[in-house]
Coordinates of C-alpha atoms and ligand atoms in Angstrom, one line a residue:
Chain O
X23 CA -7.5 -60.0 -42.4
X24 CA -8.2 -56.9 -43.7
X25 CA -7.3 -54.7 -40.6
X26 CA -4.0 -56.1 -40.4
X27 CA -2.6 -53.9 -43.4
X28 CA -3.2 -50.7 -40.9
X29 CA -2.5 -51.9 -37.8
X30 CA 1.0 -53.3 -38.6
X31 CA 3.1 -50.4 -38.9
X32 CA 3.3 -47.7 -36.5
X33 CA 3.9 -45.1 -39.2
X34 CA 1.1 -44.3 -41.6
X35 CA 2.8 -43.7 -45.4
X36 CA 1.7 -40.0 -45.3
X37 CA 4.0 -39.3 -42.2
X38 CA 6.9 -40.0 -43.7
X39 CA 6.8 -37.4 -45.9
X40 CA 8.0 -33.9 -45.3
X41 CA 5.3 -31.4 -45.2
X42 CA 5.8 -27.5 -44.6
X43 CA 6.7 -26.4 -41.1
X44 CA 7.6 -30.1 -39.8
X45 CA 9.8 -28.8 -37.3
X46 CA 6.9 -27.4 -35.4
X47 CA 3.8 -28.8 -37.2
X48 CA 3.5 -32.7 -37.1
X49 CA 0.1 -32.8 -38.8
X50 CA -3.1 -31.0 -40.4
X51 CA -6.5 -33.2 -40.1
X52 CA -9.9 -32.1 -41.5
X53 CA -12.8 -33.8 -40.5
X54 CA -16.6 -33.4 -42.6
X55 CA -19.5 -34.7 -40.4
X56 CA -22.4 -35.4 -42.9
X57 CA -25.9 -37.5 -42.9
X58 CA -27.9 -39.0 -45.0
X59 CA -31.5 -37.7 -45.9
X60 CA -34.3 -39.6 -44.0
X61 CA -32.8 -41.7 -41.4
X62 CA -32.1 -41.1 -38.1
X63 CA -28.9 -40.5 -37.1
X64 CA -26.6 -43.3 -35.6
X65 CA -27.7 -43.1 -31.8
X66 CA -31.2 -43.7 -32.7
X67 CA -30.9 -45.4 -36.0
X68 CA -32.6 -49.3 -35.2
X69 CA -30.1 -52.0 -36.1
X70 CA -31.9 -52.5 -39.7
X71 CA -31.3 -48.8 -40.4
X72 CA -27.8 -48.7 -39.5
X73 CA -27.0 -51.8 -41.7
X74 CA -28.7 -49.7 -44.6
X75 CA -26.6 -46.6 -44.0
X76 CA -23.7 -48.9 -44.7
X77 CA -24.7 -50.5 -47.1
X78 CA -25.2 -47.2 -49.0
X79 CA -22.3 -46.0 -48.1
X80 CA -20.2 -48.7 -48.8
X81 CA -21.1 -48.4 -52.3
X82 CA -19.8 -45.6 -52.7
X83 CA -16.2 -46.7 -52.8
X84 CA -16.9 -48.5 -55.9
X85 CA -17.9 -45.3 -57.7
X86 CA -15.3 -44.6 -60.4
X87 CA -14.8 -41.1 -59.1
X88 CA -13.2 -42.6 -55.6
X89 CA -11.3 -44.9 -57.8
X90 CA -9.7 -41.8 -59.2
X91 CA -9.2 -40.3 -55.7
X92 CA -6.9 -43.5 -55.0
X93 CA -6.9 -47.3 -53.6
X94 CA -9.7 -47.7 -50.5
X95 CA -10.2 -50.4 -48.1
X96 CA -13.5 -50.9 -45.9
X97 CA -12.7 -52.5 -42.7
X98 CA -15.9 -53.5 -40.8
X99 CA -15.5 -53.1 -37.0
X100 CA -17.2 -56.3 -36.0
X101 CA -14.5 -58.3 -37.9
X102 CA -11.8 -56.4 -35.8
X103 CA -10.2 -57.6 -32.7
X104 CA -9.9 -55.0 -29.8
X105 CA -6.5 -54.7 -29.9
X106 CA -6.6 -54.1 -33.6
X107 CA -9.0 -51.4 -32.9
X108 CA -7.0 -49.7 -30.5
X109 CA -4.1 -49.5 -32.5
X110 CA -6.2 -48.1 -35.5
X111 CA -7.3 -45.3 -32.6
X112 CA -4.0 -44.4 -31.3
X113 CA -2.6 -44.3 -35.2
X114 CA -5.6 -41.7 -35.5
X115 CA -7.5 -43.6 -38.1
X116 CA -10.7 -44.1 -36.2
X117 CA -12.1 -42.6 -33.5
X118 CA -12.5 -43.9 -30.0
X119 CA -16.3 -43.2 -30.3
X120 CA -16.4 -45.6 -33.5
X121 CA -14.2 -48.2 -31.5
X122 CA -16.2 -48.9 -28.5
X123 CA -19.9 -47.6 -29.1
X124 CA -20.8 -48.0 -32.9
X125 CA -23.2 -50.3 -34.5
X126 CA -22.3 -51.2 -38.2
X127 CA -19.4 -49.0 -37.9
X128 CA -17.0 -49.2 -40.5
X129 CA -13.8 -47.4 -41.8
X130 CA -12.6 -46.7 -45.5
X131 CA -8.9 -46.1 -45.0
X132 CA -7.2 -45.0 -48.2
X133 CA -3.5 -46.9 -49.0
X134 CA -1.3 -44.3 -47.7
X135 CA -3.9 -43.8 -45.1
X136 CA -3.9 -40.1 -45.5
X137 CA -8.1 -40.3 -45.8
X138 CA -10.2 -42.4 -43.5
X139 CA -14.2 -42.8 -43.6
X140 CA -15.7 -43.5 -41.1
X141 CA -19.6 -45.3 -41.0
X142 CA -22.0 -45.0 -38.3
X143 CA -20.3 -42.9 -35.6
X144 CA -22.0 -40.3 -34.0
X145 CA -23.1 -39.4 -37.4
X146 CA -23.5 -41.4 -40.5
X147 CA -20.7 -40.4 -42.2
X148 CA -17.5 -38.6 -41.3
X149 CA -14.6 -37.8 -43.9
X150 CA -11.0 -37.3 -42.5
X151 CA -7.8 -36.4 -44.2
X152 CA -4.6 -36.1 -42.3
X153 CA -1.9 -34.5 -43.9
X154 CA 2.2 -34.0 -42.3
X155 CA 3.0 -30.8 -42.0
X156 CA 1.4 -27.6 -42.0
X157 CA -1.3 -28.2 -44.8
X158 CA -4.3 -27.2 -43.8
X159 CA -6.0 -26.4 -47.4
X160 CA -4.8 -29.6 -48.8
X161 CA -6.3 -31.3 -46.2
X162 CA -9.9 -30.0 -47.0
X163 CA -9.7 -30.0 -50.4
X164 CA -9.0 -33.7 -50.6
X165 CA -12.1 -34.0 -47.4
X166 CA -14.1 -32.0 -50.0
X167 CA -13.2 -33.9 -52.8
X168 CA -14.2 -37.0 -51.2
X169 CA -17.7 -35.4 -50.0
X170 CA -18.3 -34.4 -53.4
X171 CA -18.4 -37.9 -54.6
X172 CA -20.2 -39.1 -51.5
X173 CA -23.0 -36.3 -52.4
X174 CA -23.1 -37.0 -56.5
X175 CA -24.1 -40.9 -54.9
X176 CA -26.4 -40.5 -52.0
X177 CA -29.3 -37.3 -50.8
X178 CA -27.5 -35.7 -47.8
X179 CA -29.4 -34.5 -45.1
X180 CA -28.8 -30.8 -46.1
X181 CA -31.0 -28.0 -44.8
X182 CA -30.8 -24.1 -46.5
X183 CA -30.4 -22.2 -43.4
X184 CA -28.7 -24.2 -41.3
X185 CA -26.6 -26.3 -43.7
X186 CA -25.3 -30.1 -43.4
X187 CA -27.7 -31.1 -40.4
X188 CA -25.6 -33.6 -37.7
X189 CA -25.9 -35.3 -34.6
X190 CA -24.5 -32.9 -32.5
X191 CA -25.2 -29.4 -32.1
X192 CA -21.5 -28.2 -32.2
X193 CA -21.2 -29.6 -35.7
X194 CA -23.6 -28.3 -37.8
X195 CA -23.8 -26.0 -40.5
X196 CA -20.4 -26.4 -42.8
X197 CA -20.1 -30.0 -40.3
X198 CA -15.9 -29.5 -40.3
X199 CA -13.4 -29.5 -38.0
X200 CA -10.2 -28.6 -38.7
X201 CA -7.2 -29.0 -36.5
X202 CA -3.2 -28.8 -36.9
X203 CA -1.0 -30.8 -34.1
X204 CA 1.8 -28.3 -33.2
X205 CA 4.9 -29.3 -31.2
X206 CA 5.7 -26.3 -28.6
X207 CA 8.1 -27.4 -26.0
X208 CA 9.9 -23.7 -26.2
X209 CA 7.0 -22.0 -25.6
X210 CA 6.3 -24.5 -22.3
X211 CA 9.5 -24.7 -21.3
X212 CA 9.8 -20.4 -21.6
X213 CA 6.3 -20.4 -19.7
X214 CA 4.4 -18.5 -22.9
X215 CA 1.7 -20.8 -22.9
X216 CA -0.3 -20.0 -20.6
X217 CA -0.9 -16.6 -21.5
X218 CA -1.1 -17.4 -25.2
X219 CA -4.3 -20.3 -24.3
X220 CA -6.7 -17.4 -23.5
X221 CA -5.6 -15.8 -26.8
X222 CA -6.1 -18.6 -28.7
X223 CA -9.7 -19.2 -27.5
X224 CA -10.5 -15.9 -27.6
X225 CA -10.6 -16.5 -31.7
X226 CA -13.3 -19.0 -31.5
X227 CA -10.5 -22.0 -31.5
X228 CA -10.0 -24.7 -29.1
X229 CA -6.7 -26.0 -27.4
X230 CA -6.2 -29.5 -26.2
X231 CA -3.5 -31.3 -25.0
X232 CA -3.1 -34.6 -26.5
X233 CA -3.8 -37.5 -24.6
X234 CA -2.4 -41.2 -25.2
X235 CA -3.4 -44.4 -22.5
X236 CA -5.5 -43.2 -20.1
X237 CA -4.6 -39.4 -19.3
X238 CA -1.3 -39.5 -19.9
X239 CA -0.4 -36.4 -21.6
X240 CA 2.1 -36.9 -24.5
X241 CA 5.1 -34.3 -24.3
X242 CA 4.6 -30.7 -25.2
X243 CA 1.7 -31.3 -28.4
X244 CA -1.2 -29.5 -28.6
X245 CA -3.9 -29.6 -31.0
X246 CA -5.8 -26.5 -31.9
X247 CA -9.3 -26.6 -33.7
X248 CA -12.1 -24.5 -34.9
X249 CA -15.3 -24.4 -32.5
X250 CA -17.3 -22.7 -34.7
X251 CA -19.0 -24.5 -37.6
X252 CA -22.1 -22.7 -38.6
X253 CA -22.3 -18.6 -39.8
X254 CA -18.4 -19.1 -41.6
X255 CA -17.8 -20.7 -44.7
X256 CA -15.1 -23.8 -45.0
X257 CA -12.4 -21.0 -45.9
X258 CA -13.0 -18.4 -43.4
X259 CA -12.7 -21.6 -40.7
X260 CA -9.4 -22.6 -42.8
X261 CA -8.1 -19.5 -42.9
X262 CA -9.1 -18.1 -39.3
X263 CA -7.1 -21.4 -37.9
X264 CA -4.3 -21.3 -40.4
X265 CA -3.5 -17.4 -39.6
X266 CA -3.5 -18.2 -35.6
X267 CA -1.3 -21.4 -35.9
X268 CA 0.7 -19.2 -38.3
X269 CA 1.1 -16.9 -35.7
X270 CA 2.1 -19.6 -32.9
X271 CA 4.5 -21.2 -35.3
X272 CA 6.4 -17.7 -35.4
X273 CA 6.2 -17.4 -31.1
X274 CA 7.9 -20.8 -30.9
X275 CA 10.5 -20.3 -33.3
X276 CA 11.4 -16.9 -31.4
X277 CA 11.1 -18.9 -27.8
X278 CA 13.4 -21.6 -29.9
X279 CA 15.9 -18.7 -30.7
X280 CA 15.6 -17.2 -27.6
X281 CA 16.6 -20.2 -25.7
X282 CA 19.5 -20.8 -27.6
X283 CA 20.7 -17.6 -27.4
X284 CA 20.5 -17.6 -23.6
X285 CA 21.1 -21.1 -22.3
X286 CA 22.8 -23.3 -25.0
X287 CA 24.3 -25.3 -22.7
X288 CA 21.4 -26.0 -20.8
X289 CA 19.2 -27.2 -23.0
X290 CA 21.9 -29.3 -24.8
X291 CA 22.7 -30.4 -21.6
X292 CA 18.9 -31.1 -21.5
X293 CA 18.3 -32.6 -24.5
X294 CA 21.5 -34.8 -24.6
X295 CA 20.2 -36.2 -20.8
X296 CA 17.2 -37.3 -22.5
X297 CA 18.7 -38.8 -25.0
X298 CA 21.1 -40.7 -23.0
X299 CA 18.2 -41.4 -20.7
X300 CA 16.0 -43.2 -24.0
X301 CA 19.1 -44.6 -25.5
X302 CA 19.7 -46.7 -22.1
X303 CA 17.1 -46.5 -19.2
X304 CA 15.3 -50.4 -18.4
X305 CA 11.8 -49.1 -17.1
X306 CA 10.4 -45.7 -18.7
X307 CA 6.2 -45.2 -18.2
X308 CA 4.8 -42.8 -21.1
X309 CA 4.7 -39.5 -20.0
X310 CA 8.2 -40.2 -19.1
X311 CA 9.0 -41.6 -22.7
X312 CA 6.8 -38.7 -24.1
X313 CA 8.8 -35.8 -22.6
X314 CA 12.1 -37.2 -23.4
X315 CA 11.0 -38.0 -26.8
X316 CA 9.8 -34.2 -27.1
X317 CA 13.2 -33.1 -26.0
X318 CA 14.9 -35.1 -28.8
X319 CA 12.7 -33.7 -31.1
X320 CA 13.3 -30.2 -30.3
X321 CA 16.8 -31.3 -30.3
X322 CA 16.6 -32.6 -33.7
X323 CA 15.1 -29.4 -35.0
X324 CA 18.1 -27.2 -33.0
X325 CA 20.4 -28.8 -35.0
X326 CA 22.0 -29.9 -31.6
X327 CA 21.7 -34.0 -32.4
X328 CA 21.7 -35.2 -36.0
X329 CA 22.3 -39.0 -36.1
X330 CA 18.4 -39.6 -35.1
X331 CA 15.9 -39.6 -37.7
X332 CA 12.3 -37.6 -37.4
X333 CA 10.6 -40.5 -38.7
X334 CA 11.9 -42.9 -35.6
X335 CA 10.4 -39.8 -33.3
X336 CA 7.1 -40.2 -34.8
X337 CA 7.1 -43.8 -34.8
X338 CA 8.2 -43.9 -31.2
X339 CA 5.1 -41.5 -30.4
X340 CA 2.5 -43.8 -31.8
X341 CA 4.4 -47.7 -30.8
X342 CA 5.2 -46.6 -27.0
X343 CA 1.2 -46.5 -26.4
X344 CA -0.7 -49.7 -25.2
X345 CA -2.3 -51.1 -27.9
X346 CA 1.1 -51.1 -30.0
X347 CA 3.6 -52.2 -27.5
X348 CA 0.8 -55.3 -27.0
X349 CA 0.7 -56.0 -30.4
X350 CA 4.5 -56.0 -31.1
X351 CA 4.7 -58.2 -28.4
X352 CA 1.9 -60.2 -29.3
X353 CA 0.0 -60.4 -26.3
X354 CA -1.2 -58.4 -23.2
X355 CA 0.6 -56.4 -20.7
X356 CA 0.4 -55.0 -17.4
X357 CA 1.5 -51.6 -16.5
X358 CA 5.1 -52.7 -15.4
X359 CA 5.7 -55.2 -18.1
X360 CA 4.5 -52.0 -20.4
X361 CA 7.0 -50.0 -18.9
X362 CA 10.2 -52.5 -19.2
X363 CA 9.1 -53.1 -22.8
X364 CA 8.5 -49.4 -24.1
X365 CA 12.0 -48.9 -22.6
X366 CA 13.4 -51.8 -24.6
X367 CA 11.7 -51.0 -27.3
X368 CA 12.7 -47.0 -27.6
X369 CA 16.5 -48.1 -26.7
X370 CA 16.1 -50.8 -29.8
X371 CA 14.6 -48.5 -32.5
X372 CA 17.4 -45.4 -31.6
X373 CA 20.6 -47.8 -32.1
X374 CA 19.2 -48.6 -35.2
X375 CA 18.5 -45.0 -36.5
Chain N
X15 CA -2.5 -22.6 -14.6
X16 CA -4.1 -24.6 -11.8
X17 CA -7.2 -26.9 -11.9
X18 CA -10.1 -25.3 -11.6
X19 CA -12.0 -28.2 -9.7
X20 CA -9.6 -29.3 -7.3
X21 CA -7.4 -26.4 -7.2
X22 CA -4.3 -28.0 -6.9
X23 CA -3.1 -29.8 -9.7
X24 CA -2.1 -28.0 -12.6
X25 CA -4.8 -27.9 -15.5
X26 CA -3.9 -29.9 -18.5
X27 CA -6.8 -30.0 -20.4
X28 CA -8.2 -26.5 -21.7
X29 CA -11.7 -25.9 -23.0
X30 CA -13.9 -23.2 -24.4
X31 CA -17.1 -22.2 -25.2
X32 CA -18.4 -18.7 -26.3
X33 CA -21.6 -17.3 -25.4
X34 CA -23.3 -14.3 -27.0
X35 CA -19.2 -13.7 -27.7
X36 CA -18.2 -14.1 -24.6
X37 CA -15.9 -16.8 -24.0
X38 CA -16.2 -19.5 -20.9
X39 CA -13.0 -21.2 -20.1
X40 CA -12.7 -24.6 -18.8
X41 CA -8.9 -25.6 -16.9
X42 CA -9.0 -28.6 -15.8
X43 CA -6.1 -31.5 -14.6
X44 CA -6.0 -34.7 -15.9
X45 CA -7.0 -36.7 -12.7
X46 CA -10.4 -34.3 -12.5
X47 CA -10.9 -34.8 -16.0
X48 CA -11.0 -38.7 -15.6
X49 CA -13.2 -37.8 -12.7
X50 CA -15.7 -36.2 -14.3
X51 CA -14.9 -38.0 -17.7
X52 CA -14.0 -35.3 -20.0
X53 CA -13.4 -36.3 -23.6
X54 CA -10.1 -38.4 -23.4
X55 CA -9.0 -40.2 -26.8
X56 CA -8.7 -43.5 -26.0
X57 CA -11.2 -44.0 -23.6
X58 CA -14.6 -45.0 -24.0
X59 CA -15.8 -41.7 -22.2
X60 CA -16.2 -39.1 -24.9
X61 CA -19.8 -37.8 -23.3
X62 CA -18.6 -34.9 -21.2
X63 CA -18.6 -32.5 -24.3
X64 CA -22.5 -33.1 -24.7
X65 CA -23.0 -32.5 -20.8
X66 CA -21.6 -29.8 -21.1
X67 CA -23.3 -28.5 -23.8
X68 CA -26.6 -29.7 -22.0
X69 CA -26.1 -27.1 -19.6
X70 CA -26.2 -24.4 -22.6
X71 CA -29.1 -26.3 -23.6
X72 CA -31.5 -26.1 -20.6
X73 CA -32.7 -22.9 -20.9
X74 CA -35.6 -21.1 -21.8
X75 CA -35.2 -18.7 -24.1
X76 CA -38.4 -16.8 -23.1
X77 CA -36.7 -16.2 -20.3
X78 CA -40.2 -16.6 -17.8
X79 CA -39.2 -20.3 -15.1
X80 CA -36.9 -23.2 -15.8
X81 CA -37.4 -24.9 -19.4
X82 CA -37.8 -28.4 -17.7
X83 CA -41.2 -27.2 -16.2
X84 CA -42.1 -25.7 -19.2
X85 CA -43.7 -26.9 -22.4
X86 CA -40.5 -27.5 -23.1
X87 CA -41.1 -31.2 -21.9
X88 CA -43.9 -31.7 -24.6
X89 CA -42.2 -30.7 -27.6
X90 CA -41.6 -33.8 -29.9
X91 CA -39.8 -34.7 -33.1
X92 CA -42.6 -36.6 -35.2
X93 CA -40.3 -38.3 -37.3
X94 CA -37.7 -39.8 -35.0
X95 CA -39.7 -39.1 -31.6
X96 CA -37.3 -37.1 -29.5
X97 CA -38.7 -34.9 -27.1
X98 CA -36.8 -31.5 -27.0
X99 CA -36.6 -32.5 -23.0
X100 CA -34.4 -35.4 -24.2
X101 CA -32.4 -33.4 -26.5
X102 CA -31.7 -31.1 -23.8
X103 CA -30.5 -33.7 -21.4
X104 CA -28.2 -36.1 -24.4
X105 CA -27.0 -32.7 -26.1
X106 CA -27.9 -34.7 -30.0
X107 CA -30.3 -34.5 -32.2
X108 CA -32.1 -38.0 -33.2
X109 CA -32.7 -37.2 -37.1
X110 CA -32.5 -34.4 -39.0
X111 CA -36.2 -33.4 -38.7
X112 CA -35.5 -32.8 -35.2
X113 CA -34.0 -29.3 -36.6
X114 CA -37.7 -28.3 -37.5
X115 CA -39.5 -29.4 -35.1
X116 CA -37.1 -27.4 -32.5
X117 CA -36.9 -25.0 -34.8
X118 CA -38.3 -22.6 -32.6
X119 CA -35.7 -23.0 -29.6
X120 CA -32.7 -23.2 -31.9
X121 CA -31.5 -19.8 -32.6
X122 CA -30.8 -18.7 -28.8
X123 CA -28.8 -22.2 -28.9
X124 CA -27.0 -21.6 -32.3
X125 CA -26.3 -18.4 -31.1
X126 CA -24.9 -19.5 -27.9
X127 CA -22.7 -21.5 -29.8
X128 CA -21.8 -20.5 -33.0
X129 CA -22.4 -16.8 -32.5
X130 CA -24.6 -17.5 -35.6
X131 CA -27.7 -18.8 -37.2
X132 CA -27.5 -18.9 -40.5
X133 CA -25.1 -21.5 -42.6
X134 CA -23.2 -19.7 -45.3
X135 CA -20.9 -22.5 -46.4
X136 CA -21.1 -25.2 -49.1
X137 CA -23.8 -26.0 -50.8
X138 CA -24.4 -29.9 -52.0
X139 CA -24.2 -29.6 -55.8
X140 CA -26.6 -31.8 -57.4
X141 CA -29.8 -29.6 -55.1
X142 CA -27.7 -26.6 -54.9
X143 CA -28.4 -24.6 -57.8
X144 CA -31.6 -22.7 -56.4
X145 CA -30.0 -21.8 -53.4
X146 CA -27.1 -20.7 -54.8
X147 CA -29.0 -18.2 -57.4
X148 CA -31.1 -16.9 -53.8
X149 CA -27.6 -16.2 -52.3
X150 CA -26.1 -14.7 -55.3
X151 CA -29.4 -12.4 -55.6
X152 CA -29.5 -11.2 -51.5
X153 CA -25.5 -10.7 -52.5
X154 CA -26.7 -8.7 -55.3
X155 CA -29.4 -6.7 -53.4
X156 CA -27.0 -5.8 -50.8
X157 CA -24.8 -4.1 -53.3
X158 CA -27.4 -2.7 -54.8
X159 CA -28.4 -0.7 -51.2
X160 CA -24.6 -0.1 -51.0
X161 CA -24.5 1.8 -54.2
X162 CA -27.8 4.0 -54.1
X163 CA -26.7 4.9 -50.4
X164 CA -23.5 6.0 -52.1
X165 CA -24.9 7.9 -54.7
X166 CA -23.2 5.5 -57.5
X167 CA -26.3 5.1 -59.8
X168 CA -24.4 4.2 -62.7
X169 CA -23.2 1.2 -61.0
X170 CA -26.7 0.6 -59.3
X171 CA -28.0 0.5 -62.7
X172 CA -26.1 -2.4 -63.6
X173 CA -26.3 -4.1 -60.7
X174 CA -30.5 -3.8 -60.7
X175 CA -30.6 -5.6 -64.3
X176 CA -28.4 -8.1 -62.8
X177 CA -30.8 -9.0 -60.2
X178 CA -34.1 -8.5 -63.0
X179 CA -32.3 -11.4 -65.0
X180 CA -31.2 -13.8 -61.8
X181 CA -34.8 -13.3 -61.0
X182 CA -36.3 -14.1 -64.4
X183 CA -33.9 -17.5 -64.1
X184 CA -35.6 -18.3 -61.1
X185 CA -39.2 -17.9 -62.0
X186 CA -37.9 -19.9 -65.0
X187 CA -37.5 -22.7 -62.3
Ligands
ZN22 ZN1 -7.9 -31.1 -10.6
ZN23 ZN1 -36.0 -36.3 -34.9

């Protein structure tokens, strides 16, 4: 089955590679929303309709132009089992709107996985490109690229004032959101955050936490994002988010320094508690798992551990949720269960690295 | 930072939306936010965001009573039927048409939102060409203003024969 390709490993091919800033940047994502002409959008397109937008759509991946983009697969999400589809939402390939509430919804996930397309969410069509590292401008020129050929193949609904028209109000005009996933434990741990939030949104960006199962908050990421979508070009957006992450990448590395210059031996005491603590705990719930992991991380980055490998951090991120610690087990769990197997499984994958 | 709703827990999840440029700030803790059902990934309840924004929407921009008692109510997209009542409430549009038939009451909302009206961005290329040439030529006709007001007629000059020929390409079709 088709899904299975995606859903077996933890780590999509594009996170293994290096990108710029990894120490503090995990990942760059730009997301297009766009429509086609003379339908109604998803949430009041009839059953019929919504088939047609796919099948439209779908033929779009056979367009030579995509070829030459790179290797697509459409996965239908009717053929998909729920836990399939919760694993391709916590590896950030679909969205938890397209999971549980679309009709005809599809996904064209690219082989490295570093594009997915998504079919019938809350608008017809929405283009994402996640890129490691701090790459912001790749990441929308390969969305952009991909839009172009979706727009050389099919009549978008496209209006001269307002630009690309969308289901939602917040989205309309250029339709893109852009977002980078920074890592930021100094500037938690040195209690900077909280005065550089109100900054942040002052710029017309958003801040979120990131959220796995439930509400658990996963250790020390944040994800910032435009807000603003119509009255900027694509660029101004890029750029306007690019400066201010920019600018938060240089606060954490002088919170980073900071701390090491005034307490090296508590946070290697810190950091070498948590690993101990992964490396040989029995029961550890996820925002447990997700704060120790962060420490490692910043660890890594310090310099202050070096026989654990960024790539097992990552992977450890995305397998210690649900939907992946069911499917490596190959069944479902319950909340203790969970907990003695994440623990098993995060004391398994660091011997190894 | 402490929640905002119950005031004891610390806020987790941050929010923002800017009105006429000035910024409302949501702070809110993770059990409040499952409460109210804020936009969690990985859970089915990603509606809050358009609640939310249905309180920006259910106003009346002229200003006179509440919108809901209004004509507001009777306002209705032809092509997909959506009254502008039920836009209001759902925070989404039903089809694209909706955009001119609300025409009207969009601005004050863009505005709300955006901080603008007017979409400046990309342009799809195979029915761009048009609107392209009308944005190069209000480009051009700002410049234009720029330079007499500066006294740079020379420059002008050139400028003006630029606009003469974008303007014979357009009544060229
Ligand atoms: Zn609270
Ligand atoms: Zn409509």
């Amino acid at each position: 089955m088709e899904a299975r390709k995606f859903t077996e490993k933890a780590l999509s091919e594009w996170m293994r590679g290096k990108g710029p800033d990894s120490d503090i940047v995990i990942s760059s994502r730009v997301r297009i929303a766009r429509n086609l002409d003379n339908l109604p959008f998803p949430m009041l397109a009839t059953n019929q309709q919504s088939k047609e937008i796919l099948d439209r759509l779908s033929q779009v991946m056979q367009a030579a132009e995509m070829k030459e983009i790179g290797n697509f697969s459409e996965v239908f999400l009717s053929d998909m089992s729920e836990l399939d589809k919760r694993v391709l939402v916590e590896k950030h390939l679909i969205s938890p709107n397209l999971a549980n509430e679309s009709r005809n919804g599809a996904v064209i996930i690219s082989e490295n996985e570093a594009a997915s397309i998504m079919i019938n969410e809350e608008d017809h069509l929405r283009i994402q490109c996640l890129y490691p590292g701090f790459q912001l401008e790749e990441a929308w020129e390969l969305a952009s690229r991909i839009d172009d050929v979706f727009e050389e193949q099919v009549d978008y609904a496209f209006d001269e004032v307002r630009g690309y028209l969308t289901s939602c109000p917040t989205n309309v005009g250029t339709g893109i959101r852009a977002s980078v996933m920074i890592h930021l434990p100094a500037l938690v741990l040195t209690q900077q955050m909280n005065r550089l939030l109100p900054a942040i949104t002052q710029v017309g960006l958003a801040v979120r936490g990131i959220y796995g199962e439930g509400s658990e908050s996963i250790g020390n990421l944040f994800q910032i994002s435009n807000q603003i979508t119509l009255g900027q070009s694509e660029k101004e957006i890029i750029d306007n988010l690019h400066s201010v992450a920019r600018q938060i990448i240089e606060h954490e590395k002088a919170a980073r320094e900071k701390i090491m210059q005034e307490s090296p031996i508590r946070i290697k005491d810190r950091i070498r508690r948590s690993l101990g603590i992964l490396t040989h705990a029995e029961v550890m719930d996820s925002k447990e798992a997700s704060q120790r992991l962060s420490d490692v991380r910043l660890g890594l980055d310090l310099g202050l551990i070096d026989h654990v490998s960024s790539d097992v951090l990552n992977e450890l991120i995305v397998m210690s949720q649900t939907g992946f610690l069911q499917q490596v087990y190959g069944r479902k769990l319950n909340t203790e269960e969970r907990d003695i197997y994440r623990a098993a499984l995060i004391r398994d994958k660091l011997s190894k690295s | 930072m402490v929640c905002q709703e119950c005031g004891k827990k610390p806020a987790t999840l941050h929010f923002t939306k800017i009105v006429n440029g000035e910024k409302t700030e949501f702070h809110i803790c993770e059990s409040c936010a499952r409460e109210k059902g804020e936009l969690i990934p990985g859970t089915s309840n990603g509606f809050s965001i358009h609640s939310l924004l249905s309180g920006l929407l259910d106003f009346d921009p002229s200003g006179k009573g509440s919108s809901t008692s209004s004509k507001a109510q009777t306002i209705r997209c032809d092509e997909c039927g959506l009254t502008y009542s039920q836009f209001s409430k759902i925070g989404r549009f039903g089809c694209s048409s909706c955009y001119k038939h609300f025409e009207d009451r969009l601005d004050p909302l863009f505005k709300r939102v955006h901080g603008s009206t007017k979409h400046i961005g990309k342009i799809p290329k195979r029915r761009g060409g048009s609107i392209q040439t009308k944005r190069e030529l209000e480009e051009l006709k700002k410049q234009l203003q720029y330079r007499i007001i500066h006294e740079e007629f020379e420059d002008a000059a050139k400028i003006r024969d630029q606009i003469r020929e974008l303007e014979k390409r357009i009544s060229a079709g």
